[in-house]
Amino acid sequence: MDLASVPALWFLPCVIPIAIWAAYSDLSRMKIPNKSVLALMAVFLVVGALALPFPEFGARLLHFVAILVLGFVASAMGLVGAGDAKFAAAMAPFFALQDLSMSLFLLAGCVIFGYVSHRIARAIPAIRNATPTWQSWVETKQFPMGYPLALTLVAYLALRAF
């Protein structure tokens, strides 16, 4: 195991339950709770302070600021939901800058997988009957981006850890 994988290995078990919470909430209510965003940031602040060298820890906090600003602008333009923008900003510090290309490719794949799997699941009566109150099943142009965002975060950390 190389030293670059150690922070991801520390982050992964802490992030998985938060990612599941955010994805489930977005699928069922079309909302990502602010508490999940705060929990994700708390994990980064605590675990990141222990697992990352101080200069890298500080640099990764700038990832949060950059994505928060971009997300705020995109949300104001109606391109993304506010919860999606906040969750993406809270995710940003977990990604190493040198992995930007790979991370964007992974995000694209997770968005495609998330969209296709959501639409397939929505078309299966047994799944719809088991989750009749899920708001993401409603025929709408909105898509619960919390699902692929959470999947991207977990997949990235798993790839970096192992």
XYZ file of N, CA and C in Angstrom:
486
model
N 0.854 -1.181 0.000
C 0.000 0.000 0.000
C 0.898 1.243 0.000
N 0.644 2.168 -0.950
C 1.446 3.380 -0.955
C 0.834 4.418 -0.019
N 1.628 5.408 0.338
C 1.175 6.411 1.312
C 0.006 7.245 0.810
N -0.133 7.388 -0.518
C -1.234 8.174 -1.066
C -2.583 7.511 -0.814
N -2.600 6.200 -0.606
C -3.874 5.510 -0.390
C -4.343 5.576 1.062
N -3.456 5.936 1.983
C -3.811 5.935 3.403
C -4.957 6.894 3.728
N -4.929 8.167 3.276
C -6.066 9.042 3.609
C -7.391 8.495 3.089
N -7.398 7.969 1.879
C -8.639 7.426 1.317
C -9.132 6.257 2.153
N -8.218 5.444 2.623
C -8.586 4.302 3.458
C -9.193 4.766 4.781
N -8.711 5.873 5.307
C -9.267 6.446 6.544
C -10.630 7.098 6.292
N -10.750 7.786 5.157
C -11.997 8.485 4.848
C -13.143 7.519 4.534
N -12.852 6.468 3.798
C -13.890 5.606 3.223
C -14.922 5.095 4.227
N -14.533 4.473 5.345
C -15.576 3.952 6.251
C -16.420 5.047 6.897
N -15.879 6.235 7.007
C -16.639 7.350 7.590
C -17.614 7.949 6.580
N -17.233 7.910 5.312
C -18.007 8.554 4.253
C -19.170 7.677 3.771
N -18.990 6.365 3.772
C -20.019 5.473 3.219
C -21.407 5.704 3.839
N -21.558 5.750 5.170
C -22.921 5.956 5.699
C -23.511 7.320 5.331
N -22.673 8.334 5.238
C -23.170 9.668 4.865
C -23.595 9.670 3.403
N -22.820 9.013 2.557
C -23.156 8.929 1.133
C -24.478 8.185 0.937
N -24.668 7.098 1.668
C -25.918 6.340 1.576
C -27.086 7.205 2.044
N -26.892 7.923 3.139
C -27.922 8.820 3.671
C -28.319 9.873 2.631
N -27.329 10.528 2.038
C -27.604 11.583 1.062
C -28.301 11.016 -0.176
N -27.808 9.881 -0.676
C -28.410 9.268 -1.867
C -29.853 8.842 -1.584
N -30.063 8.157 -0.462
C -31.407 7.701 -0.102
C -32.362 8.888 0.044
N -31.909 9.925 0.718
C -32.759 11.091 0.929
C -33.113 11.761 -0.402
N -32.132 11.849 -1.294
C -32.409 12.487 -2.577
C -33.329 11.621 -3.432
N -33.141 10.315 -3.384
C -34.024 9.417 -4.126
C -35.453 9.465 -3.581
N -35.583 9.471 -2.272
C -36.916 9.390 -1.676
C -37.614 10.746 -1.539
N -36.856 11.806 -1.270
C -37.482 13.114 -1.021
C -37.040 14.214 -1.982
N -36.088 13.893 -2.877
C -35.516 14.890 -3.790
C -34.886 16.056 -3.016
N -34.303 15.719 -1.877
C -33.601 16.698 -1.041
C -32.400 16.021 -0.392
N -31.288 16.739 -0.368
C -30.107 16.280 0.355
C -30.071 17.085 1.652
N -30.150 16.420 2.795
C -30.205 17.159 4.065
C -28.925 17.966 4.319
N -29.103 19.174 4.817
C -27.950 19.988 5.196
C -27.092 19.275 6.238
N -27.729 18.478 7.094
C -26.963 17.744 8.112
C -26.000 16.748 7.479
N -26.365 16.179 6.333
C -25.443 15.248 5.668
C -24.247 16.007 5.086
N -24.494 17.203 4.599
C -23.407 18.045 4.083
C -22.469 18.426 5.229
N -23.038 18.836 6.345
C -22.229 19.198 7.512
C -21.472 17.992 8.062
N -22.111 16.825 8.061
C -21.445 15.609 8.529
C -20.266 15.260 7.630
N -20.450 15.410 6.326
C -19.359 15.122 5.390
C -18.194 16.082 5.609
N -18.495 17.349 5.813
C -17.427 18.320 6.083
C -16.746 18.024 7.414
N -17.502 17.617 8.411
C -16.917 17.281 9.714
C -15.957 16.106 9.578
N -16.334 15.105 8.784
C -15.429 13.970 8.553
C -14.134 14.461 7.917
N -14.259 15.314 6.905
C -13.029 15.798 6.275
C -12.177 16.589 7.266
N -12.789 17.465 8.022
C -12.029 18.299 8.951
C -11.313 17.463 10.014
N -11.975 16.468 10.551
C -11.377 15.653 11.619
C -10.383 14.640 11.045
N -10.856 13.814 10.127
C -10.004 12.758 9.583
C -8.912 13.353 8.698
N -9.273 14.349 7.918
C -8.284 14.990 7.047
C -7.151 15.638 7.823
N -7.474 16.239 8.957
C -6.425 16.857 9.790
C -5.448 15.809 10.308
N -5.928 14.580 10.484
C -5.064 13.497 10.962
C -4.349 12.768 9.831
N -5.010 12.643 8.680
C -4.498 11.781 7.608
C -3.679 12.498 6.544
N -3.848 13.805 6.426
C -3.172 14.540 5.358
C -2.085 15.455 5.911
N -1.021 15.650 5.145
C -0.039 16.666 5.542
C -0.725 18.040 5.567
N -0.291 18.905 6.460
C -0.970 20.185 6.656
C -1.110 21.004 5.369
N -0.063 21.142 4.532
C -0.250 21.935 3.303
C -1.317 21.354 2.369
N -1.368 20.047 2.264
C -2.380 19.422 1.409
C -3.772 19.577 2.019
N -3.867 19.456 3.340
C -5.146 19.656 4.028
C -5.698 21.047 3.714
N -4.844 22.055 3.817
C -5.265 23.424 3.519
C -5.645 23.611 2.064
N -4.870 23.020 1.170
C -5.173 23.129 -0.255
C -6.513 22.480 -0.577
N -6.790 21.358 0.061
C -8.059 20.674 -0.212
C -9.249 21.450 0.340
N -9.040 22.233 1.378
C -10.121 23.101 1.853
C -10.468 24.148 0.800
N -9.481 24.537 0.006
C -9.747 25.470 -1.096
C -10.624 24.817 -2.164
N -10.533 23.482 -2.308
C -11.428 22.777 -3.234
C -12.877 23.030 -2.824
N -13.134 22.950 -1.519
C -14.479 23.207 -1.000
C -14.954 24.595 -1.407
N -14.114 25.601 -1.187
C -14.485 26.987 -1.492
C -14.763 27.155 -2.985
N -13.884 26.603 -3.819
C -14.046 26.747 -5.272
C -15.341 26.105 -5.760
N -15.616 24.886 -5.313
C -16.823 24.190 -5.764
C -18.071 24.821 -5.160
N -17.971 25.348 -3.941
C -19.116 26.038 -3.343
C -19.496 27.264 -4.171
N -18.494 28.043 -4.585
C -18.758 29.230 -5.404
C -19.343 28.828 -6.756
N -18.729 27.836 -7.425
C -19.253 27.363 -8.709
C -20.668 26.806 -8.547
N -20.884 26.052 -7.482
C -22.202 25.486 -7.236
C -23.252 26.542 -6.959
N -22.866 27.593 -6.223
C -23.794 28.687 -5.941
C -24.222 29.367 -7.240
N -23.250 29.617 -8.115
C -23.554 30.250 -9.403
C -24.443 29.328 -10.244
N -24.088 28.045 -10.318
C -24.880 27.092 -11.105
C -26.297 26.958 -10.546
N -26.425 26.965 -9.228
C -27.743 26.884 -8.603
C -28.554 28.142 -8.893
N -27.928 29.290 -8.819
C -28.620 30.546 -9.101
C -29.097 30.604 -10.552
N -28.363 29.934 -11.443
C -28.745 29.884 -12.860
C -29.756 28.773 -13.138
N -30.100 27.994 -12.101
C -31.064 26.916 -12.265
C -30.491 25.663 -12.910
N -29.173 25.543 -12.942
C -28.532 24.388 -13.575
C -28.472 23.172 -12.656
N -28.357 23.411 -11.356
C -28.304 22.329 -10.367
C -29.111 22.756 -9.148
N -29.509 21.785 -8.366
C -30.212 22.081 -7.129
C -29.243 22.579 -6.066
N -29.743 23.329 -5.129
C -28.893 23.869 -4.066
C -28.279 22.757 -3.223
N -29.058 21.720 -2.928
C -28.540 20.597 -2.146
C -27.423 19.878 -2.878
N -27.592 19.702 -4.191
C -26.552 19.066 -5.003
C -25.272 19.896 -4.968
N -25.417 21.217 -5.093
C -24.257 22.101 -5.083
C -23.528 22.051 -3.736
N -24.289 22.055 -2.652
C -23.672 21.995 -1.318
C -22.998 20.648 -1.090
N -23.644 19.570 -1.514
C -23.053 18.250 -1.325
C -21.785 18.107 -2.166
N -21.802 18.603 -3.388
C -20.612 18.555 -4.242
C -19.471 19.349 -3.613
N -19.789 20.483 -3.016
C -18.754 21.284 -2.355
C -18.171 20.528 -1.158
N -19.016 19.863 -0.394
C -18.537 19.091 0.760
C -17.727 17.884 0.313
N -18.018 17.349 -0.876
C -17.253 16.224 -1.426
C -15.870 16.649 -1.898
N -15.762 17.850 -2.401
C -14.558 18.310 -3.100
C -13.246 18.100 -2.335
N -13.181 18.349 -1.036
C -11.899 18.174 -0.346
C -11.396 16.733 -0.294
N -12.266 15.790 -0.534
C -11.852 14.386 -0.492
C -11.073 13.982 -1.744
N -11.129 14.807 -2.776
C -10.484 14.506 -4.056
C -9.149 15.227 -4.162
N -8.116 14.473 -4.539
C -6.794 15.063 -4.755
C -6.794 15.793 -6.094
N -6.169 16.964 -6.138
C -6.143 17.762 -7.355
C -5.501 17.002 -8.512
N -4.482 16.205 -8.224
C -3.814 15.461 -9.297
C -4.723 14.390 -9.902
N -5.841 14.093 -9.261
C -6.792 13.108 -9.773
C -7.978 13.763 -10.483
N -7.863 15.036 -10.826
C -8.998 15.771 -11.392
C -9.559 15.099 -12.646
N -8.709 14.756 -13.601
C -9.193 14.135 -14.841
C -9.914 12.827 -14.553
N -9.296 11.989 -13.756
C -9.898 10.701 -13.405
C -11.213 10.905 -12.649
N -11.250 11.897 -11.779
C -12.455 12.166 -10.990
C -13.616 12.624 -11.869
N -13.329 13.466 -12.843
C -14.381 13.928 -13.745
C -14.886 12.791 -14.626
N -13.981 11.923 -15.065
C -14.374 10.747 -15.833
C -15.251 9.834 -14.976
N -14.845 9.637 -13.732
C -15.616 8.813 -12.798
C -16.998 9.426 -12.549
N -17.049 10.737 -12.365
C -18.336 11.424 -12.179
C -19.237 11.212 -13.382
N -18.686 11.361 -14.577
C -19.491 11.169 -15.790
C -20.062 9.749 -15.838
N -19.227 8.773 -15.537
C -19.697 7.387 -15.528
C -20.759 7.145 -14.478
N -20.586 7.730 -13.301
C -21.565 7.550 -12.222
C -22.884 8.254 -12.538
N -22.818 9.394 -13.210
C -24.052 10.087 -13.603
C -24.813 9.241 -14.625
N -24.101 8.704 -15.606
C -24.756 7.850 -16.603
C -25.342 6.605 -15.935
N -24.528 5.935 -15.106
C -25.014 4.749 -14.402
C -26.209 5.100 -13.514
N -26.103 6.202 -12.773
C -27.184 6.611 -11.871
C -28.462 6.896 -12.624
N -28.357 7.610 -13.733
C -29.538 7.950 -14.516
C -30.198 6.691 -15.078
N -29.401 5.842 -15.713
C -29.946 4.629 -16.332
C -30.543 3.703 -15.271
N -29.809 3.478 -14.166
C -30.322 2.561 -13.136
C -31.573 3.125 -12.467
N -31.640 4.442 -12.299
C -32.830 5.058 -11.709
C -34.035 4.891 -12.624
N -33.827 5.135 -13.894
C -34.935 5.017 -14.846
C -35.397 3.562 -14.999
N -34.468 2.626 -14.972
C -34.836 1.209 -15.036
C -35.613 0.825 -13.784
N -35.105 1.197 -12.616
C -35.787 0.866 -11.359
C -37.172 1.495 -11.315
N -37.293 2.703 -11.821
C -38.580 3.402 -11.832
C -39.602 2.681 -12.710
N -39.115 1.967 -13.713
C -40.013 1.270 -14.638
C -40.419 -0.114 -14.151
N -39.834 -0.597 -13.076
C -40.147 -1.935 -12.558
C -41.224 -1.815 -11.484
N -42.411 -2.373 -11.756
C -43.521 -2.230 -10.807
C -43.202 -2.711 -9.389
N -42.479 -3.796 -9.235
C -42.174 -4.314 -7.888
C -41.359 -3.298 -7.087
N -40.447 -2.626 -7.739
C -39.637 -1.613 -7.040
C -40.490 -0.393 -6.724
N -41.289 0.050 -7.675
C -42.169 1.201 -7.440
C -43.164 0.910 -6.318
N -43.682 -0.319 -6.275
C -44.640 -0.691 -5.225
C -43.967 -0.771 -3.857
N -42.699 -1.134 -3.824
C -41.967 -1.216 -2.554
C -41.590 0.167 -2.031
N -41.558 1.153 -2.913
C -41.170 2.515 -2.531
C -42.172 3.519 -3.125
N -43.440 3.395 -2.772
C -44.470 4.205 -3.442
C -44.398 5.699 -3.146
N -43.777 6.088 -2.052
C -43.749 7.508 -1.700
C -42.503 8.232 -2.209
N -41.625 7.536 -2.900
C -40.401 8.178 -3.389
C -40.743 9.250 -4.418
N -40.314 10.452 -4.151
C -40.611 11.569 -5.038
C -39.821 11.519 -6.341
N -38.702 10.819 -6.354
C -37.916 10.756 -7.587
C -38.561 9.867 -8.642
N -39.596 9.114 -8.261
C -40.289 8.286 -9.245
C -41.244 9.121 -10.095
N -41.625 10.275 -9.600
C -42.574 11.124 -10.315
C -41.970 11.518 -11.661
N -42.795 11.430 -12.687
C -42.329 11.823 -14.020
C -42.032 13.322 -14.005
N -40.759 13.646 -14.046
C -40.322 15.040 -13.982
C -38.988 15.159 -14.687
N -38.603 16.373 -14.990
C -37.303 16.588 -15.615
C -36.180 16.568 -14.579
N -36.541 16.651 -13.306
C -35.531 16.632 -12.253
C -35.000 15.229 -12.062
N -33.748 15.166 -11.666
C -33.095 13.888 -11.405
C -32.371 13.995 -10.068
N -32.450 12.974 -9.218
C -31.796 13.035 -7.900
C -30.270 12.865 -8.010
N -29.574 13.970 -8.255
C -28.120 13.936 -8.456
C -27.352 13.499 -7.210
N -27.998 13.522 -6.055
C -27.329 13.051 -4.843
C -26.906 11.593 -4.962
N -27.656 10.817 -5.719
C -27.341 9.403 -5.932
C -26.014 9.242 -6.686
N -25.838 9.808 -7.880
C -24.538 9.653 -8.547
C -23.401 10.422 -7.874
N -23.707 11.525 -7.205
C -22.643 12.238 -6.486
C -22.095 11.362 -5.361
N -22.986 10.766 -4.598
C -22.561 9.894 -3.500
C -21.796 8.683 -4.037
N -22.289 8.127 -5.124
C -21.618 6.990 -5.745
C -20.212 7.378 -6.217
N -20.074 8.556 -6.781
C -18.765 9.040 -7.238
C -17.791 9.153 -6.077
N -18.239 9.724 -4.975
C -17.358 9.891 -3.812
C -16.887 8.547 -3.278
N -17.804 7.618 -3.097
C -17.441 6.302 -2.566
C -16.542 5.557 -3.546
N -16.873 5.600 -4.832
C -16.065 4.908 -5.840
C -14.645 5.487 -5.898
N -14.530 6.817 -5.844
C -13.205 7.445 -5.883
C -12.364 7.015 -4.676
N -12.945 7.106 -3.488
C -12.184 6.734 -2.287
C -11.818 5.263 -2.311
N -12.723 4.410 -2.787
C -12.415 2.988 -2.881
C -11.283 2.735 -3.870
N -11.319 3.404 -4.999
C -10.236 3.253 -5.988
C -8.901 3.725 -5.429
N -8.921 4.840 -4.717
C -7.673 5.370 -4.140
C -7.172 4.494 -2.995
N -8.092 3.920 -2.228
C -7.700 3.122 -1.059
C -7.141 1.763 -1.471
N -7.725 1.175 -2.524
C -7.343 -0.181 -2.885
C -6.747 -0.242 -4.258
